[in-house]
CSV table of C-alpha atoms and ligand atoms in Angstrom, one decimal:
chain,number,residue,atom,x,y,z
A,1,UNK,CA,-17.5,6.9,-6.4
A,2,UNK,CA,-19.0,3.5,-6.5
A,3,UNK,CA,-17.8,0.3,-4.0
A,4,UNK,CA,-20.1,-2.3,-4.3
A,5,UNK,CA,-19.1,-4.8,-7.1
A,6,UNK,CA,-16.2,-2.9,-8.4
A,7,UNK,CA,-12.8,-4.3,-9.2
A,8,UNK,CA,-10.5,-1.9,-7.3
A,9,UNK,CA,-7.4,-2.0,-9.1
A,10,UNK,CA,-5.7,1.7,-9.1
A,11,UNK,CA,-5.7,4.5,-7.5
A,12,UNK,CA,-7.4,6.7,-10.7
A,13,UNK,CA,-10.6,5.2,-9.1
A,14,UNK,CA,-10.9,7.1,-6.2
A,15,UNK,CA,-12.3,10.5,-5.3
A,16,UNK,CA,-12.1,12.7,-2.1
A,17,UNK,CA,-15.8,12.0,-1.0
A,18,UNK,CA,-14.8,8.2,-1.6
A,19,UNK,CA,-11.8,8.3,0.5
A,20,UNK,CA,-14.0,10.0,3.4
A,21,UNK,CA,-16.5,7.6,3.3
A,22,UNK,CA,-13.9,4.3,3.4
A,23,UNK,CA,-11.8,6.2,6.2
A,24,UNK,CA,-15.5,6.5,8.1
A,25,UNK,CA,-15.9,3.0,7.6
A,26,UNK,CA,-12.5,2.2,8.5
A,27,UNK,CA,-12.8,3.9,11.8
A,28,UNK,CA,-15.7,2.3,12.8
A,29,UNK,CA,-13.7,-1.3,12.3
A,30,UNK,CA,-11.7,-0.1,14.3
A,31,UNK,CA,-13.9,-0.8,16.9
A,32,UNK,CA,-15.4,-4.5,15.4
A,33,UNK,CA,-11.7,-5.2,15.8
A,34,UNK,CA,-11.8,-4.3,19.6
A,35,UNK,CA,-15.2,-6.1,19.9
A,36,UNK,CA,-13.8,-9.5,18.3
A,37,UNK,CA,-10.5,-9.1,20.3
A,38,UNK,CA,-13.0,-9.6,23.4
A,39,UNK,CA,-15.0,-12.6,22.0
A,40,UNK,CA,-17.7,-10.8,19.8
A,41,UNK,CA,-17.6,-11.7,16.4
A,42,UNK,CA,-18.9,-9.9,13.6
A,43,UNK,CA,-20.8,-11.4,11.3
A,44,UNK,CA,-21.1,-8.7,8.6
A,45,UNK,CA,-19.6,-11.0,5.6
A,46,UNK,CA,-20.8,-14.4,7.2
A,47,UNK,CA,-21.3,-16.8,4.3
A,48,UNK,CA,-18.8,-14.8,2.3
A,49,UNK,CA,-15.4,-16.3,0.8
A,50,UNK,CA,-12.1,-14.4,-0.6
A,51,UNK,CA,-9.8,-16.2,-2.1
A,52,UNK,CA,-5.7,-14.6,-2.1
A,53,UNK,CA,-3.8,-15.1,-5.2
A,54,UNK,CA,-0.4,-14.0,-4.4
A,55,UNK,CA,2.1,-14.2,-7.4
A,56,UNK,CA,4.6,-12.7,-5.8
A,57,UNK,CA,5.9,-12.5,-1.8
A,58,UNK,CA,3.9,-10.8,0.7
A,59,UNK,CA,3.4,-11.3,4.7
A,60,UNK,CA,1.5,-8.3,5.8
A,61,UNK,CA,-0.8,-7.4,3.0
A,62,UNK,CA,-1.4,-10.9,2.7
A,63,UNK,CA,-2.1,-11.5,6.4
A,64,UNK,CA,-4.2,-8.2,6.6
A,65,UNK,CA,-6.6,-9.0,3.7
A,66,UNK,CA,-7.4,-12.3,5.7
A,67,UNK,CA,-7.4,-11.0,8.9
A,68,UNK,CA,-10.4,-8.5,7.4
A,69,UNK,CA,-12.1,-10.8,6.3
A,70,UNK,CA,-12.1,-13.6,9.2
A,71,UNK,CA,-12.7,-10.6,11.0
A,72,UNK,CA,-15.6,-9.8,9.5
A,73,UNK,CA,-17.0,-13.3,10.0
A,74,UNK,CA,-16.0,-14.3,5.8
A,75,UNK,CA,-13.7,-16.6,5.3
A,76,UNK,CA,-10.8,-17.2,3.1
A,77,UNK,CA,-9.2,-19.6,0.6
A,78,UNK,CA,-5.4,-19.1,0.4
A,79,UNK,CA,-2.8,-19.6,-2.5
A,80,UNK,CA,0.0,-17.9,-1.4
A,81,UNK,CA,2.8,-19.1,-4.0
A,82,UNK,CA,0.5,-19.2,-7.4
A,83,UNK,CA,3.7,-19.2,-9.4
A,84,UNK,CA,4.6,-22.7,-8.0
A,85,UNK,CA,1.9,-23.9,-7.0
A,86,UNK,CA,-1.4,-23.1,-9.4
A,87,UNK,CA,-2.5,-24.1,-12.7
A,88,UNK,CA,0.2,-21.3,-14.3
A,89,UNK,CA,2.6,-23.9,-14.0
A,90,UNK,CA,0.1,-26.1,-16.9
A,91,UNK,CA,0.3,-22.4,-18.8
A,92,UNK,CA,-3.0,-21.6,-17.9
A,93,UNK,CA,-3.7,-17.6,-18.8
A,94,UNK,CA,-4.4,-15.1,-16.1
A,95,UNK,CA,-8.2,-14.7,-17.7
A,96,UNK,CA,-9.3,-18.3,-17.6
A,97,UNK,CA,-8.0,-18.2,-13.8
A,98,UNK,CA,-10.0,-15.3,-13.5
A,99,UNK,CA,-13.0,-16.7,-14.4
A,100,UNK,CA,-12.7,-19.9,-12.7
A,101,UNK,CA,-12.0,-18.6,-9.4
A,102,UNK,CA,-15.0,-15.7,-9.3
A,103,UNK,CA,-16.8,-19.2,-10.4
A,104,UNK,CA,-15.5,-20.0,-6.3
A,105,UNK,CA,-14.8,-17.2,-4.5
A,106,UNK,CA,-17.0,-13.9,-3.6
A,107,UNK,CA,-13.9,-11.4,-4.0
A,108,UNK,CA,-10.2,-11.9,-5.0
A,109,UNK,CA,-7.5,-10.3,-3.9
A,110,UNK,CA,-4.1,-10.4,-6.0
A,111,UNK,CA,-0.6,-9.6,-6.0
A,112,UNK,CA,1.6,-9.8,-9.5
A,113,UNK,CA,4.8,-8.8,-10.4
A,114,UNK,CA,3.8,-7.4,-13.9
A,115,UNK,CA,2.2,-4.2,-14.0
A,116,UNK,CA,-1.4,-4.6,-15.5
A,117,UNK,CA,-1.3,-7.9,-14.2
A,118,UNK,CA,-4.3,-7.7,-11.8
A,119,UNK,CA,-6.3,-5.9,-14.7
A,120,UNK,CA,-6.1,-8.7,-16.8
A,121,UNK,CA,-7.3,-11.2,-14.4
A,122,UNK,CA,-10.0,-8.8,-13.1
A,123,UNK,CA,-11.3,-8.7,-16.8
A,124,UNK,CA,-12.2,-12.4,-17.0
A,125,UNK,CA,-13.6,-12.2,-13.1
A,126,UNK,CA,-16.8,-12.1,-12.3
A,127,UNK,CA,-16.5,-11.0,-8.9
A,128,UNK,CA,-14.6,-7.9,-7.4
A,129,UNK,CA,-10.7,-7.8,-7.7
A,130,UNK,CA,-8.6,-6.1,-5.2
A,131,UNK,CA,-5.2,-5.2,-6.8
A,132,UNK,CA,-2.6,-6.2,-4.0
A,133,UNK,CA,0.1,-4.7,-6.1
A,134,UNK,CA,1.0,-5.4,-9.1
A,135,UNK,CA,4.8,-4.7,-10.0
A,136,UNK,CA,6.2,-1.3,-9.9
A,137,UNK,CA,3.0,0.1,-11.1
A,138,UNK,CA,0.4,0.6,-7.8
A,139,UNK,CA,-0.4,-0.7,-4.4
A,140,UNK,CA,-3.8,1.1,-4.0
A,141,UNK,CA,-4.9,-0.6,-0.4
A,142,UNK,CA,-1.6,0.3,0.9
A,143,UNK,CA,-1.7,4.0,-0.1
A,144,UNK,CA,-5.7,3.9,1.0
A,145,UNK,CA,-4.4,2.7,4.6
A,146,UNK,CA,-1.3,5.2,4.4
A,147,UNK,CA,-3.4,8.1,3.9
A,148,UNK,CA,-5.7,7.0,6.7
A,149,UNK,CA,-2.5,6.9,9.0
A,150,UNK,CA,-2.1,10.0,7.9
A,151,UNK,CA,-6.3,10.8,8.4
A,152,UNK,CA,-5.9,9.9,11.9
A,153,UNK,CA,-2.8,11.4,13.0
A,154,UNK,CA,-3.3,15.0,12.0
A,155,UNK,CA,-7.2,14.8,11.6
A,156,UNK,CA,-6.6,16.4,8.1
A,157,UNK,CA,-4.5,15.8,5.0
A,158,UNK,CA,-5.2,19.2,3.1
A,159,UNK,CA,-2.2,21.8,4.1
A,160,UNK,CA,0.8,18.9,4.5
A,161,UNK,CA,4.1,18.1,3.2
A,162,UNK,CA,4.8,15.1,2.3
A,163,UNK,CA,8.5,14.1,2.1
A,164,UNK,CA,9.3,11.0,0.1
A,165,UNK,CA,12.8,9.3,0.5
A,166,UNK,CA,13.8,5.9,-1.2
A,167,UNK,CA,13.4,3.8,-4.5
A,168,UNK,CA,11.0,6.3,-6.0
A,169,UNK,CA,11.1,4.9,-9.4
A,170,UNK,CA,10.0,1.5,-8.7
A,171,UNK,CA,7.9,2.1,-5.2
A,172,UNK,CA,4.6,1.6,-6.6
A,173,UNK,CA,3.5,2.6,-2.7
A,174,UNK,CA,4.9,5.8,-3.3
A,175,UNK,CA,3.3,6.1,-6.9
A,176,UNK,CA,-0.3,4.8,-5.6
A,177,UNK,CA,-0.1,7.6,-2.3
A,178,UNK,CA,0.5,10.5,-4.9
A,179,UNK,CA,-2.8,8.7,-7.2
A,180,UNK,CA,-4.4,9.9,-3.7
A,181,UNK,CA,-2.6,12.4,-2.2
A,182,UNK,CA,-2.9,14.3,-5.3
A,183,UNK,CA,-7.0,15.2,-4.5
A,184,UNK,CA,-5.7,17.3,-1.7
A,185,UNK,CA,-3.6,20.3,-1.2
A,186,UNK,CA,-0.5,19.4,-0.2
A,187,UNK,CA,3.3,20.2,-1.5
A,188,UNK,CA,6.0,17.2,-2.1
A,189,UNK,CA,9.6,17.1,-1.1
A,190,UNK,CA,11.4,14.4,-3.2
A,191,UNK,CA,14.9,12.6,-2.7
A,192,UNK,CA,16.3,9.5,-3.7
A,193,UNK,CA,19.3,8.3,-5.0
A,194,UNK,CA,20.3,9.2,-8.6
A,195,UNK,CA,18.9,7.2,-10.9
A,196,UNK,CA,16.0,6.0,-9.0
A,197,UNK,CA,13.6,9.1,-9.5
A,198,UNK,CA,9.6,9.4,-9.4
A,199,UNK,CA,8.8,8.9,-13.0
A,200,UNK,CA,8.8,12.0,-15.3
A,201,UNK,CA,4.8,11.3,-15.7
A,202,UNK,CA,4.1,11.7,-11.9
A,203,UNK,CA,6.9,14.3,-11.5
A,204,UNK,CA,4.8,16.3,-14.3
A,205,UNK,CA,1.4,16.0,-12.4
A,206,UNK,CA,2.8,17.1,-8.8
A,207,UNK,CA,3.7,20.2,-10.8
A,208,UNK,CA,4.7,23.1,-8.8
A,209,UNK,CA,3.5,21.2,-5.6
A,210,UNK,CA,6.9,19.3,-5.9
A,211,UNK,CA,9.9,20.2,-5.0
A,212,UNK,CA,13.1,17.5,-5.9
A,213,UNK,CA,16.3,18.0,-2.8
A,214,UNK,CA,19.2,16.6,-3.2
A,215,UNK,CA,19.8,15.3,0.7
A,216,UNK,CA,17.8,13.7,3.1
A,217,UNK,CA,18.5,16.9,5.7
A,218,UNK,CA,16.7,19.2,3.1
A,219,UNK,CA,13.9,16.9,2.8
A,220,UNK,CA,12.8,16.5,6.5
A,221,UNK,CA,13.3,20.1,7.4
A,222,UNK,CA,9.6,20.8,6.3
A,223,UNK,CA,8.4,17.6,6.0
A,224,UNK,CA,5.3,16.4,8.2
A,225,UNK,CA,5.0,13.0,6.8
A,226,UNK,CA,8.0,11.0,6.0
A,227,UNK,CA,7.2,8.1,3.3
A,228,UNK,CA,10.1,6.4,3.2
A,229,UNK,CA,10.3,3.0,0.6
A,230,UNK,CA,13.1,0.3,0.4
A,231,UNK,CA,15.4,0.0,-2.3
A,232,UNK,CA,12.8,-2.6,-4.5
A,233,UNK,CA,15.3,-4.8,-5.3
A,234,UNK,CA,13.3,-7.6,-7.2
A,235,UNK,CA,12.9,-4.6,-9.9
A,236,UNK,CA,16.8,-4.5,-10.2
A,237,UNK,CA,18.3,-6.3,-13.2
A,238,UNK,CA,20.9,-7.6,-11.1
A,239,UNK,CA,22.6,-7.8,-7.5
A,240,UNK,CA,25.2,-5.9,-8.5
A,241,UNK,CA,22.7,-3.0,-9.7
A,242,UNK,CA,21.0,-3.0,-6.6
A,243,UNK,CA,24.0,-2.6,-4.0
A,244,UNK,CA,24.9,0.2,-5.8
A,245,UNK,CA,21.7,2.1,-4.0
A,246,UNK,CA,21.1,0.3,-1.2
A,247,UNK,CA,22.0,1.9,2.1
A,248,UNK,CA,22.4,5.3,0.5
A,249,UNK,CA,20.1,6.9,2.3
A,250,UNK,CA,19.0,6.0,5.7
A,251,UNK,CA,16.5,7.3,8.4
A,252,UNK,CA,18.3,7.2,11.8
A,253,UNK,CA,18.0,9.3,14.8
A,254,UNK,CA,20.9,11.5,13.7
A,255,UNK,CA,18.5,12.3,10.4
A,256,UNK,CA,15.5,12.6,12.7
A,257,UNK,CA,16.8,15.6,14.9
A,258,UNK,CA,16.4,17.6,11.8
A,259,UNK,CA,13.0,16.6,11.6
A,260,UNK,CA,9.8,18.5,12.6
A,261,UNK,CA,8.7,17.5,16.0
A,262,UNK,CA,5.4,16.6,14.8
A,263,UNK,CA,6.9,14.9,11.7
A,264,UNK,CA,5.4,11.5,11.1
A,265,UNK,CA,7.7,8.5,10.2
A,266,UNK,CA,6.1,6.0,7.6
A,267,UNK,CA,7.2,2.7,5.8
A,268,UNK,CA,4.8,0.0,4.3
A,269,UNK,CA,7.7,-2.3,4.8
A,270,UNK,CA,9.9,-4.3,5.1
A,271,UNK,CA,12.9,-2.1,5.8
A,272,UNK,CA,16.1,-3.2,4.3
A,273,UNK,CA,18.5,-0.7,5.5
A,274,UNK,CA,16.2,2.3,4.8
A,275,UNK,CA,15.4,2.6,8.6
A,276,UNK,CA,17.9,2.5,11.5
A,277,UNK,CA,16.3,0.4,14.4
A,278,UNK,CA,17.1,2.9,16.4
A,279,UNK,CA,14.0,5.2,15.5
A,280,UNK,CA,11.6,2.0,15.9
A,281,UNK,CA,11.7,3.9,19.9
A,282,UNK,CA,11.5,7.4,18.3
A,283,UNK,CA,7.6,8.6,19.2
A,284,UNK,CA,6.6,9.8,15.8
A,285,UNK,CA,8.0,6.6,13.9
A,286,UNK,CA,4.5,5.3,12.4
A,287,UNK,CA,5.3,2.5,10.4
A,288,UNK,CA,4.2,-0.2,12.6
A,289,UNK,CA,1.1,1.6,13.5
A,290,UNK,CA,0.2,1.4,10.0
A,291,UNK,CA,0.3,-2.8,9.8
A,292,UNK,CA,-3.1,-1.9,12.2
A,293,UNK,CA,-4.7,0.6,10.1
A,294,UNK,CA,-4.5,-1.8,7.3
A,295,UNK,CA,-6.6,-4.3,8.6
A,296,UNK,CA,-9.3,-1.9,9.6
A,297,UNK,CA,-9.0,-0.2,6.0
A,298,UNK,CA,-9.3,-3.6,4.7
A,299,UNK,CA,-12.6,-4.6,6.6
A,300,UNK,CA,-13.5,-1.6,5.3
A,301,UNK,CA,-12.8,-2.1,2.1
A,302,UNK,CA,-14.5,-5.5,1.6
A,303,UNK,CA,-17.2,-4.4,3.5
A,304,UNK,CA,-18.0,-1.6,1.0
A,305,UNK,CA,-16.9,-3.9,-2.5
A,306,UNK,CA,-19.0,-6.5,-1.2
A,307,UNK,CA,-22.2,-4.0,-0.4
A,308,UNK,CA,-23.1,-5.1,3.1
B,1,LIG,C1,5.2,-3.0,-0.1
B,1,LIG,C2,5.0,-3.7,-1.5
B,1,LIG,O1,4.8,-4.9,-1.5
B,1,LIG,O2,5.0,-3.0,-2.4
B,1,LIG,N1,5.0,-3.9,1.0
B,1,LIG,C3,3.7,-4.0,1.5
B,1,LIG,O3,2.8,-4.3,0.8
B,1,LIG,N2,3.6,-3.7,2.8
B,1,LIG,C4,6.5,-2.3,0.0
B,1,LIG,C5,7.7,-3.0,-0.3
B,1,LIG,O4,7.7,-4.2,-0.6
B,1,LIG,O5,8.8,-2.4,-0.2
């Protein structure tokens, strides 16, 4: 696959040799992080300038795109409340903003709470876009940084189980790691609460490499990754919908002594009640190992979009 120019805004884009080459990348940032840490800057995107549009609430993914790029010696022009604070609030259309910012900015990186969202913008754009989520639909630069976790932990991806537990339906982390997950050969082992199911059109591509449990026990058994999402409860029509999920289902240490020794524990969080605290000290919990690997991914990322 192709990096430099490209909008990236779903997983459908990538391909195995693609994902090797970013996780390459990523490893070597890995190191430029180290280097900057000790007062010697890159300057790879010098000159360059991303600009954050953030519809919708973020801290990490927000934060990491940034960090990448200051990191890499860009720099960065921050909205992060565009439904308050931009020219949407004169009714300007997602296209002319489009336009006008790739008119400023080298790269964009969004985050929208309608599916599609990012794609429209990105149409209009005449620089890269970097979907930062858009609704319940994908996350692709969380699943790309997921999978690298995952990369770096067992030095392989082909040959695992991956368990999912949580809001299946309207995780669109979960839904982007299967857009990726699904070049290698590993098996799934669903469960969430009823009702909030992977959708039928992703249940109907895993195929026989799924299998749907009812508990949490039967899911961690033979599980070596754990993806675990919050209940997404800006998705719900109402409060009252969403407390009737939340807290079903919860990794604590009694759940984890069922689980493979070399089981990993991942979250792109926040946790709402989906984690006990109490694993935070367990050694394979992951999830704040992965708020690392996502700004490396990142550098990567921008590094490879913006053809340095
Ligand atoms: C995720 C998101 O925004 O989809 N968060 C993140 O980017 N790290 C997951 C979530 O909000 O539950």
């Amino acid at each position: 696959m192709k990096f430099k120019g490209e909008h990236i805004l779903s997983t459908q884009q990538f391909d195995k040799e693609g994902l090797m080459s970013l996780f390459a990348e990523a490893k070597k940032m890995e190191k430029v992080i180290a280097e900057a840490k000790n007062g010697k800057e890159s300057k790879v995107l010098a000159g360059k300038i991303m600009a954050t549009l953030f519809y919708e609430p973020s801290t990490r993914t927000r934060f990491s795109f940034e960090a990448a790029m200051i990191r890499l010696g860009g720099r960065v022009l921050s909205n992060a409340d565009m439904m308050q604070t931009s020219s949407i609030k004169k009714l300007e259309t997602l296209e002319d903003t489009g336009k006008v910012v790739s008119q400023i900015a080298d790269v964009i990186a969004m985050r929208h709470p309608e599916q599609g969202s990012v794609a429209v913008l990105a149409e209009r754009s005449d620089v890269p876009v970097i979907n930062a989520g858009d609704g319940s639909n994908e996350h692709p630069t969380q699943a790309l940084l997921d999978l690298y976790t995952i990369w770096k932990e067992f030095g392989r991806i082909d040959g695992l189980t991956i368990g999912m537990i949580g809001d299946l339906k309207n995780s669109r982390v979960q839904h982007s790691q299967f857009g990726l997950l699904k070049h290698f050969k590993v098996k799934f082992v669903l469960v969430s609460p009823r009702g909030l199911e992977m959708p039928a059109a992703i249940l109907k591509e895993m195929g026989s490499a799924a299998k749907v449990v009812l508990t949490p026990e039967d899911m961690v058994a033979s599980a070596d990754v754990i993806s675990v999402s919050r209940i997404q409860k800006e998705r719900f029509v109402s409060e009252r919908e969403y407390k009737k999920f939340v807290g079903q289902f919860v990794v604590d240490a009694e759940l984890m002594k069922k689980a493979k020794k070399t089981a990993i524990v991942m979250q792109p969080l926040p946790r709402v009640d989906d984690i006990a605290v109490e694993v935070d000290s367990d050694p394979r919990a992951r999830y704040f190992d992965q708020v690392g690997n996502g700004v490396a991914v990142r550098m990567a990322l921008l590094k490879m979009v913006l053809g340095e």
